PDB file of C-alpha atoms in Angstrom:
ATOM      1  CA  UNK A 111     145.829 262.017  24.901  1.00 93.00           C
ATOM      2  CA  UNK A 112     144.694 260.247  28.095  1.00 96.00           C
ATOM      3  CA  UNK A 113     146.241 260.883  31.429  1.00 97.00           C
ATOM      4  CA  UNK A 114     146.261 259.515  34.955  1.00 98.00           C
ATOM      5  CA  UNK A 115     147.372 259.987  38.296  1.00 97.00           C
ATOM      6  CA  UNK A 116     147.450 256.657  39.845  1.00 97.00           C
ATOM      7  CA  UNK A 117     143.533 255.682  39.434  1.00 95.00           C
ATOM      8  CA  UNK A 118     142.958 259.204  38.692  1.00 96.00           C
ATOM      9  CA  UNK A 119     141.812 260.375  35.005  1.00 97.00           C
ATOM     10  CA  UNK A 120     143.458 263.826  34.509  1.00 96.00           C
ATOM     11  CA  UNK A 121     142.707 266.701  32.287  1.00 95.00           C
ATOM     12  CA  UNK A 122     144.875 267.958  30.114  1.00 95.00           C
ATOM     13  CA  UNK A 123     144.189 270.789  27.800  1.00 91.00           C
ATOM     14  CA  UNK A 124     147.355 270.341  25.604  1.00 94.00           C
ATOM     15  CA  UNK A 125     148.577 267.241  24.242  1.00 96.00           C
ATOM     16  CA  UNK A 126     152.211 267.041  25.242  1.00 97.00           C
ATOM     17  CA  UNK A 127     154.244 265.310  28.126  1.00 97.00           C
ATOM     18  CA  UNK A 128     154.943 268.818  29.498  1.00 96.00           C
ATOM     19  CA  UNK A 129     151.670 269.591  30.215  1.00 96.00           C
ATOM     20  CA  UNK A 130     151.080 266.303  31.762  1.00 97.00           C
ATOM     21  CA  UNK A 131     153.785 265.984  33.717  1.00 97.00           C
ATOM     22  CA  UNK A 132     152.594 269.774  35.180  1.00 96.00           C
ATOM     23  CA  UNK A 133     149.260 268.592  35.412  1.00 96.00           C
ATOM     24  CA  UNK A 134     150.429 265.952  37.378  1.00 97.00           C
ATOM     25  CA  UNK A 135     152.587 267.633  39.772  1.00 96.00           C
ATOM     26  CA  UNK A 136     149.917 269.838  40.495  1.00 96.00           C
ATOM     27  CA  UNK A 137     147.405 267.206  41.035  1.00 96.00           C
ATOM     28  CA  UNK A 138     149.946 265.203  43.086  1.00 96.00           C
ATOM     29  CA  UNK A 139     151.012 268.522  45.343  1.00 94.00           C
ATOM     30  CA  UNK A 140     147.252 268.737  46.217  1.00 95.00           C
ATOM     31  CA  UNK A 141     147.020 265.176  47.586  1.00 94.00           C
ATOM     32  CA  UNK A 142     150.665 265.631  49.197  1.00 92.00           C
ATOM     33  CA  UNK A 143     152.064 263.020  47.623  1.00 94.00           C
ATOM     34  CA  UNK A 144     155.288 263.068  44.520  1.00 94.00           C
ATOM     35  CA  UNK A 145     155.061 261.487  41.460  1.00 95.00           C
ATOM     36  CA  UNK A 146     157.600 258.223  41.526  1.00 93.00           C
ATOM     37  CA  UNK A 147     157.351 256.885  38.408  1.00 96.00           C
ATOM     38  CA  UNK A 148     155.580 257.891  34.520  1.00 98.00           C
ATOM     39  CA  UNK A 149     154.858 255.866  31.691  1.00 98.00           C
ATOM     40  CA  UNK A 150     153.742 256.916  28.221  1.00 97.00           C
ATOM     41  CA  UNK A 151     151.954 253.909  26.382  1.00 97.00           C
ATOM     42  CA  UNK A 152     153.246 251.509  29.014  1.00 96.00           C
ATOM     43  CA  UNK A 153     156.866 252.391  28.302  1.00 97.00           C
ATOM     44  CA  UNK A 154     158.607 253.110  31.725  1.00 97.00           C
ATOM     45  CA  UNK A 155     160.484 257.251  30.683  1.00 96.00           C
ATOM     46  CA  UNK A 156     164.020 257.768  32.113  1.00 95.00           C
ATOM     47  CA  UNK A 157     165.188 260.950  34.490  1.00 90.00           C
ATOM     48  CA  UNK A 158     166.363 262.768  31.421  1.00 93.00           C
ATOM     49  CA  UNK A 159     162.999 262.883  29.553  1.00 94.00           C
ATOM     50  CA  UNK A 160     161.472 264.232  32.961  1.00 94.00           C
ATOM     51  CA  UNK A 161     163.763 266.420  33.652  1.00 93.00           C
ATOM     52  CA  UNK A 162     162.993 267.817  29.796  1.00 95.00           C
ATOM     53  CA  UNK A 163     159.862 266.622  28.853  1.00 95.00           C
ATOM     54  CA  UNK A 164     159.449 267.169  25.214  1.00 95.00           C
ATOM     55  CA  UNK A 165     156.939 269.795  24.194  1.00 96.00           C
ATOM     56  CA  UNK A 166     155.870 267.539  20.830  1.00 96.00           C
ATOM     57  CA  UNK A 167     152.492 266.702  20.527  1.00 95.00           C
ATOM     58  CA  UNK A 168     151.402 263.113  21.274  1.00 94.00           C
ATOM     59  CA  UNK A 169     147.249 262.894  21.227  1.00 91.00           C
ATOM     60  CA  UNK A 170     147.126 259.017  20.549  1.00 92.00           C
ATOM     61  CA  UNK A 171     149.316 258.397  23.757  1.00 96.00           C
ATOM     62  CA  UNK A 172     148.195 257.038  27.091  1.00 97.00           C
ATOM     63  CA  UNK A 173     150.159 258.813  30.084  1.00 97.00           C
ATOM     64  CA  UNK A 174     150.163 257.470  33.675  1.00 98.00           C
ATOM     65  CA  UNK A 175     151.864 259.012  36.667  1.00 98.00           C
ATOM     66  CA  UNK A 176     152.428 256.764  39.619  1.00 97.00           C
ATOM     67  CA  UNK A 177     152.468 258.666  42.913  1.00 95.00           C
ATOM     68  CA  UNK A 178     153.533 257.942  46.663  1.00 94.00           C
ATOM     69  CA  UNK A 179     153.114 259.377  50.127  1.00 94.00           C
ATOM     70  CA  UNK A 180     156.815 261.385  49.986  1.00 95.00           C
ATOM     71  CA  UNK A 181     157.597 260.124  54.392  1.00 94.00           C
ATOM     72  CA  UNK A 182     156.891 256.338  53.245  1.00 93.00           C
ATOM     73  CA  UNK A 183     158.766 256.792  49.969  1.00 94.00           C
ATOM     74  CA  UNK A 184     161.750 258.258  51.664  1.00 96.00           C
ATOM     75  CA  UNK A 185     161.551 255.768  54.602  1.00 96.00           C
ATOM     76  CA  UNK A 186     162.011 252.991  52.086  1.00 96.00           C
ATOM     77  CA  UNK A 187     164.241 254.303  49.636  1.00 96.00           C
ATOM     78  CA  UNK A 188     166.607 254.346  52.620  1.00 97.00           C
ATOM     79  CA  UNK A 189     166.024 251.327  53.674  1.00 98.00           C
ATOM     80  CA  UNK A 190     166.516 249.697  50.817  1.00 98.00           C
ATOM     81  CA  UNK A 191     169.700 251.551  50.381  1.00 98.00           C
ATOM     82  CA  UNK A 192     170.929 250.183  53.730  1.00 98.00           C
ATOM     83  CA  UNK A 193     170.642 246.641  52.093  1.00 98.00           C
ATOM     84  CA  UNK A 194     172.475 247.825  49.070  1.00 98.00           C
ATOM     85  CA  UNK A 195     175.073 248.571  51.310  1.00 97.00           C
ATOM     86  CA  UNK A 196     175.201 245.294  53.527  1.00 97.00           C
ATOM     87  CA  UNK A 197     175.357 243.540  49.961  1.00 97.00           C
ATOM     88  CA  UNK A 198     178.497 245.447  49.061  1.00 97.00           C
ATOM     89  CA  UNK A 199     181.147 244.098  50.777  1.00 96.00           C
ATOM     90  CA  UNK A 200     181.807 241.428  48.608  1.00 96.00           C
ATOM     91  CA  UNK A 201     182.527 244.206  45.966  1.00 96.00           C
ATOM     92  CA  UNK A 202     184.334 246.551  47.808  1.00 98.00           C
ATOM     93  CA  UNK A 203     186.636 243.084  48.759  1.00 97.00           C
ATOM     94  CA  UNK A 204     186.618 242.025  44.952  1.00 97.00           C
ATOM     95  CA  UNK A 205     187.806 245.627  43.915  1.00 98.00           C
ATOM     96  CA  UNK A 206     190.316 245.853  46.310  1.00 98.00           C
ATOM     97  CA  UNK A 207     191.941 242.569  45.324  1.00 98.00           C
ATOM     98  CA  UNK A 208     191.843 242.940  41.825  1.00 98.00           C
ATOM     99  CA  UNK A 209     193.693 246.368  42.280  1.00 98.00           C
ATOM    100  CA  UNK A 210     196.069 244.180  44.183  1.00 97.00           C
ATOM    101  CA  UNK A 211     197.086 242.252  42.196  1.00 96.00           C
ATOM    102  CA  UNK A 212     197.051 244.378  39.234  1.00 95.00           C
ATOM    103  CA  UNK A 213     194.070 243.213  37.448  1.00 96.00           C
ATOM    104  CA  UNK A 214     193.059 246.907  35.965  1.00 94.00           C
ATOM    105  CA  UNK A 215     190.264 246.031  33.742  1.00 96.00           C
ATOM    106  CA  UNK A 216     188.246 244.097  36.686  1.00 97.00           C
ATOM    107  CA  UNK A 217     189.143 246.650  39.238  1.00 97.00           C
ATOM    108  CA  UNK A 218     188.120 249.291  37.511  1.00 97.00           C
ATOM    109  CA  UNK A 219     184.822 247.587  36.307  1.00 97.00           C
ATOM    110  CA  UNK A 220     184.251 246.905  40.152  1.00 97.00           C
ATOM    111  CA  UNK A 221     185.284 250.166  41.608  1.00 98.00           C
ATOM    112  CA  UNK A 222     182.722 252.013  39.163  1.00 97.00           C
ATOM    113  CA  UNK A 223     179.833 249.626  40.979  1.00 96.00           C
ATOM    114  CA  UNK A 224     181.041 250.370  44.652  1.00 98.00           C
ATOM    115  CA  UNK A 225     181.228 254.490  43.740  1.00 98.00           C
ATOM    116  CA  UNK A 226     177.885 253.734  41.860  1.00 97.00           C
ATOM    117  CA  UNK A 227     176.739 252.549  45.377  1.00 98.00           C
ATOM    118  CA  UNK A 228     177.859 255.317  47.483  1.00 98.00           C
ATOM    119  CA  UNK A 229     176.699 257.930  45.266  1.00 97.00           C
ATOM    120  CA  UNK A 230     173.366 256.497  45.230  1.00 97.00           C
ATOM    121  CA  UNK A 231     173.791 256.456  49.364  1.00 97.00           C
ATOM    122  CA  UNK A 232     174.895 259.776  49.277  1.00 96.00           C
ATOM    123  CA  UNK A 233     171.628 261.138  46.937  1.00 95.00           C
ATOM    124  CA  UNK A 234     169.651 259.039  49.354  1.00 96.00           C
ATOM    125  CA  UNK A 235     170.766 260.945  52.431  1.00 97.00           C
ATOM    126  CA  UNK A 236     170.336 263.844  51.062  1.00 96.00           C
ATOM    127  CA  UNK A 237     167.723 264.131  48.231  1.00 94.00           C
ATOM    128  CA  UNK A 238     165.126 262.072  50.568  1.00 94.00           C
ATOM    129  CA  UNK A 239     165.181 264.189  54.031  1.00 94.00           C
ATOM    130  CA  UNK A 240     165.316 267.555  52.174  1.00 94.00           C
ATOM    131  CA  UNK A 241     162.005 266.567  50.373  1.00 91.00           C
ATOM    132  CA  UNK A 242     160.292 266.038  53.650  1.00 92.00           C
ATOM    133  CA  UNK A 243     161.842 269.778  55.072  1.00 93.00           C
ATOM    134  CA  UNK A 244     164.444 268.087  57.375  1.00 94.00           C
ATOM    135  CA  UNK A 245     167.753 269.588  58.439  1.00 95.00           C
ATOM    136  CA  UNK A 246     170.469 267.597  58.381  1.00 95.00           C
ATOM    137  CA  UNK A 247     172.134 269.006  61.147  1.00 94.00           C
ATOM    138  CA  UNK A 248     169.357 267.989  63.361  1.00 92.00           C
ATOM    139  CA  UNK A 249     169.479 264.523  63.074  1.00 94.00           C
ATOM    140  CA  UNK A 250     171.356 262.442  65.562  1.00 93.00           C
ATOM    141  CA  UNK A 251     172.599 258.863  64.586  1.00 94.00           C
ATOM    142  CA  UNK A 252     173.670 255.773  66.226  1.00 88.00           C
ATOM    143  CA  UNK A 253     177.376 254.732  67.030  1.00 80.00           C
ATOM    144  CA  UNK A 254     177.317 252.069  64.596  1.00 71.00           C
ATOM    145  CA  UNK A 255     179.862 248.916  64.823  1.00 61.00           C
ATOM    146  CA  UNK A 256     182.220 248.699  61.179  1.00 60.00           C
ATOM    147  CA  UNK A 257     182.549 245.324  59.317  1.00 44.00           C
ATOM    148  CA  UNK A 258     185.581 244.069  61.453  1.00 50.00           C
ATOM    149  CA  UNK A 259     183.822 245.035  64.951  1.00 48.00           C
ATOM    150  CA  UNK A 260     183.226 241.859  67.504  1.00 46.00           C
ATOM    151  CA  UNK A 261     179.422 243.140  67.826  1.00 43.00           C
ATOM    152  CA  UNK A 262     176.657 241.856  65.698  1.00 46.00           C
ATOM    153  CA  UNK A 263     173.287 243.753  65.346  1.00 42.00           C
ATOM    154  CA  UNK A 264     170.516 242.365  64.252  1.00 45.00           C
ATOM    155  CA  UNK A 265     169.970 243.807  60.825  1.00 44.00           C
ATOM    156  CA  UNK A 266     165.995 242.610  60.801  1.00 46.00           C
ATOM    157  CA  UNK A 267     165.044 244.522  64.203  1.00 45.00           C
ATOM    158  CA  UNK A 268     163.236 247.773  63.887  1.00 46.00           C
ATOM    159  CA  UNK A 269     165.152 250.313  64.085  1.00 51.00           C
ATOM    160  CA  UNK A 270     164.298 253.542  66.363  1.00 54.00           C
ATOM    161  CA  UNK A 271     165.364 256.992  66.409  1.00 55.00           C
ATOM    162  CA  UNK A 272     168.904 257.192  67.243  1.00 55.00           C
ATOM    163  CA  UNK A 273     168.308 260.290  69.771  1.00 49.00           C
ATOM    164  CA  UNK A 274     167.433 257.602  72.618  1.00 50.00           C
ATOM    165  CA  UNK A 275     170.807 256.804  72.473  1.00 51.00           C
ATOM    166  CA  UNK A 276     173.699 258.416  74.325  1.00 50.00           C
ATOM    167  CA  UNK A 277     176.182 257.398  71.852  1.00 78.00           C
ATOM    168  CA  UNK A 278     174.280 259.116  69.535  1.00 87.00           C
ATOM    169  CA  UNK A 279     176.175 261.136  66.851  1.00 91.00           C
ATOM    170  CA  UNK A 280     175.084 264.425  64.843  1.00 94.00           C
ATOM    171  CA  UNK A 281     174.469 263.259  60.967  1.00 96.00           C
ATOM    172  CA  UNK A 282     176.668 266.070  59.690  1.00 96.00           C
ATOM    173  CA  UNK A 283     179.542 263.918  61.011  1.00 95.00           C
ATOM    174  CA  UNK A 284     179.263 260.755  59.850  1.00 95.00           C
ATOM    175  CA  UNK A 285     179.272 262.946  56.555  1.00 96.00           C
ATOM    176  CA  UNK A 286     182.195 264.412  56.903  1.00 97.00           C
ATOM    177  CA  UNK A 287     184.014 261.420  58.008  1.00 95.00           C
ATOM    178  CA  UNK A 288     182.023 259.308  54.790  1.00 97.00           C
ATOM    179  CA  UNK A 289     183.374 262.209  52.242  1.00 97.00           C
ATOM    180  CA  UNK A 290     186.913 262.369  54.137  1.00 97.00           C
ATOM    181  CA  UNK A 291     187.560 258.780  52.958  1.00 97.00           C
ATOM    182  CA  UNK A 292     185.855 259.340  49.008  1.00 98.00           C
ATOM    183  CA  UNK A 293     188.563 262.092  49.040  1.00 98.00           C
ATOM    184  CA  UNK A 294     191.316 259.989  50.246  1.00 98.00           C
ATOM    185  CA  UNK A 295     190.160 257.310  47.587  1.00 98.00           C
ATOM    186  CA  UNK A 296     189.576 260.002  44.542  1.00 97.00           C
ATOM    187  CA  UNK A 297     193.195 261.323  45.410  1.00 98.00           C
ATOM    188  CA  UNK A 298     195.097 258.154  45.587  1.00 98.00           C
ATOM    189  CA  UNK A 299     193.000 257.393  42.168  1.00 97.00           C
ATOM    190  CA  UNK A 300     194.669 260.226  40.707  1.00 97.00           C
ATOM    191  CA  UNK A 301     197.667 259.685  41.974  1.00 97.00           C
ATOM    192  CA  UNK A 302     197.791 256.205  40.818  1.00 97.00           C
ATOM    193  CA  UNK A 303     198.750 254.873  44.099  1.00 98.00           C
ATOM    194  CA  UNK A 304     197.188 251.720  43.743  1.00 97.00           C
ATOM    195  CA  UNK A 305     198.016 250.172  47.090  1.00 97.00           C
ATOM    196  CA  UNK A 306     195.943 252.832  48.939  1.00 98.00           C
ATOM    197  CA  UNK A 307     193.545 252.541  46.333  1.00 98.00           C
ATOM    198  CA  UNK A 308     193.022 248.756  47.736  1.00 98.00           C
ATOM    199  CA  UNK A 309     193.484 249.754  50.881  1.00 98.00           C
ATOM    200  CA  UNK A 310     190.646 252.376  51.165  1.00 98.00           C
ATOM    201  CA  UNK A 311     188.089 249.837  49.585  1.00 98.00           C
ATOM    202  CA  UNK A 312     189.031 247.162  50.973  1.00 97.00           C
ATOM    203  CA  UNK A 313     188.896 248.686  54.676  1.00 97.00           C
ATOM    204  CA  UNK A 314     188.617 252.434  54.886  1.00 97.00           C
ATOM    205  CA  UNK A 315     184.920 252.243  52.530  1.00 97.00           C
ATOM    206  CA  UNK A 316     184.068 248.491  53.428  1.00 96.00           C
ATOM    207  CA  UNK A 317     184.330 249.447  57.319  1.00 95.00           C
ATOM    208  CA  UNK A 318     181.984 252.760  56.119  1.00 96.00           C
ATOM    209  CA  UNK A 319     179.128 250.064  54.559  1.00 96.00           C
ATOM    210  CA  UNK A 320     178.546 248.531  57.438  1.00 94.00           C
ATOM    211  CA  UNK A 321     178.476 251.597  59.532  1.00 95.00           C
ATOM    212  CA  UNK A 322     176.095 253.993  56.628  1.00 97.00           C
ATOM    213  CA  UNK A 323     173.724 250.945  56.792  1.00 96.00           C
ATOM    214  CA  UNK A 324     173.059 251.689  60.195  1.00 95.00           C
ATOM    215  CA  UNK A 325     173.205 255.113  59.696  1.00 96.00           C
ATOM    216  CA  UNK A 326     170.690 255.300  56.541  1.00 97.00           C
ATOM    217  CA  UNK A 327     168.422 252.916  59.268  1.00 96.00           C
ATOM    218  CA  UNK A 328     168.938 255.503  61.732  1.00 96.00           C
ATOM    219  CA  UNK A 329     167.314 258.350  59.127  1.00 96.00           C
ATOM    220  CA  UNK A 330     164.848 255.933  58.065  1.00 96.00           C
ATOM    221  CA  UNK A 331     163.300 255.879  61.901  1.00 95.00           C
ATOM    222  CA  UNK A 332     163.755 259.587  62.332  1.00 94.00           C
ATOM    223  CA  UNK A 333     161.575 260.089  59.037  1.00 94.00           C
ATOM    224  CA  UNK A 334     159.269 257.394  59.891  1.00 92.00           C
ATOM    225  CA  UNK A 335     159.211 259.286  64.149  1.00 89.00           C
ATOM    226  CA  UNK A 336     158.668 262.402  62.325  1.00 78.00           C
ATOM    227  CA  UNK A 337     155.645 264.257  62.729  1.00 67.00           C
TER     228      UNK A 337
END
């Protein structure tokens, strides 16, 4: 079996994806960098086979690790979940018209997308800062403006840590306020009240895009401030 690390030839005394995904990590931890993506003979391997790489021997197989710097991977990870946010308004409007009009089959095919989204959002939040040692609870966000607001930010200028503002907010509560409204949404889901269920994703979650994409901006600078 061969085995890199980005341009890196790797040694590997046993033949398996287990010990090349440790030898990896290792490698990777001593260059301070995190291993982003693997491929065993050029085929791209999914979260579950890393998070259970098979033990089986494979001594023909060609194994590359891809690695990044872990503050410029998290920086654009939430970045580019910012965008994913601005781009789902359209189906956060979609889902709550089809549950409108009682469409079921569309709104529920819609509704799994837009939680899809937000889950992602939420791992990003999360996941991201805590791999770089930050604590939530000491980052401070902007006051950002919701979908319907009058004001219109330029989503292309740089964004800067949101401490230099004074309508800066403590992260912790835009996530309280973000998993207040999930709640509401899972509830009224249950409940098969589908006229909140429209309402919440058609306002309540639609208004909270536009605002976490500022927010997940606001991270992004504190990570990329960070020293």
């Amino acid at each position: 079996m061969q085995c890199w690390l980005d341009a890196r030839e790797l040694s590997v005394h046993t033949p398996t994806l287990a010990a090349a995904l440790q030898a990896a990590r290792h490698a990777a931890q001593a260059l301070a960098r995190v291993i982003v993506e693997v491929h065993v003979n050029d085929r791209p391997l999914t979260e579950d086979e890393l998070d259970d790489p098979s033990h089986d021997p494979i001594p023909g197989a060609q194994v590359r690790f891809v690695s990044a710097e872990p503050r410029s991977l998290v920086r654009t990870t939430l970045l580019e979940m910012a965008d994913v946010l601005i781009a789902s308004d359209e189906p956060h409007q979609r889902a709550a018209e089809h549950f409108q009009r009682g469409q079921s089959k569309p709104a529920f095919a819609e509704l799994q997308a837009v939680l899809s989204v937000w889950e992602n959002a939420r791992r990003a939040v999360h996941e991201g800062p805590a791999l770089l040692g930050i604590d939530l609870a000491h980052v401070l966000v902007g006051d950002h403006p919701d979908a319907d607001s009058d004001a219109d930010p330029d989503a292309d200028a740089p964004a800067t840590p949101a401490s230099r503002s004074a309508k800066a907010v403590p992260l912790p509560q835009r996530i309280d306020e973000l998993n207040a409204t999930l709640a509401q949404l899972k509830s009224a889901i249950e409940g098969e009240d589908w006229a909140t269920v429209a309402d919440v994703l058609g306002h309540d979650l639609r208004r909270a895009a536009a605002v976490w994409a500022g927010v997940l901006r606001d991270v992004a600078a504190h990570v990329a401030a960070r020293r």
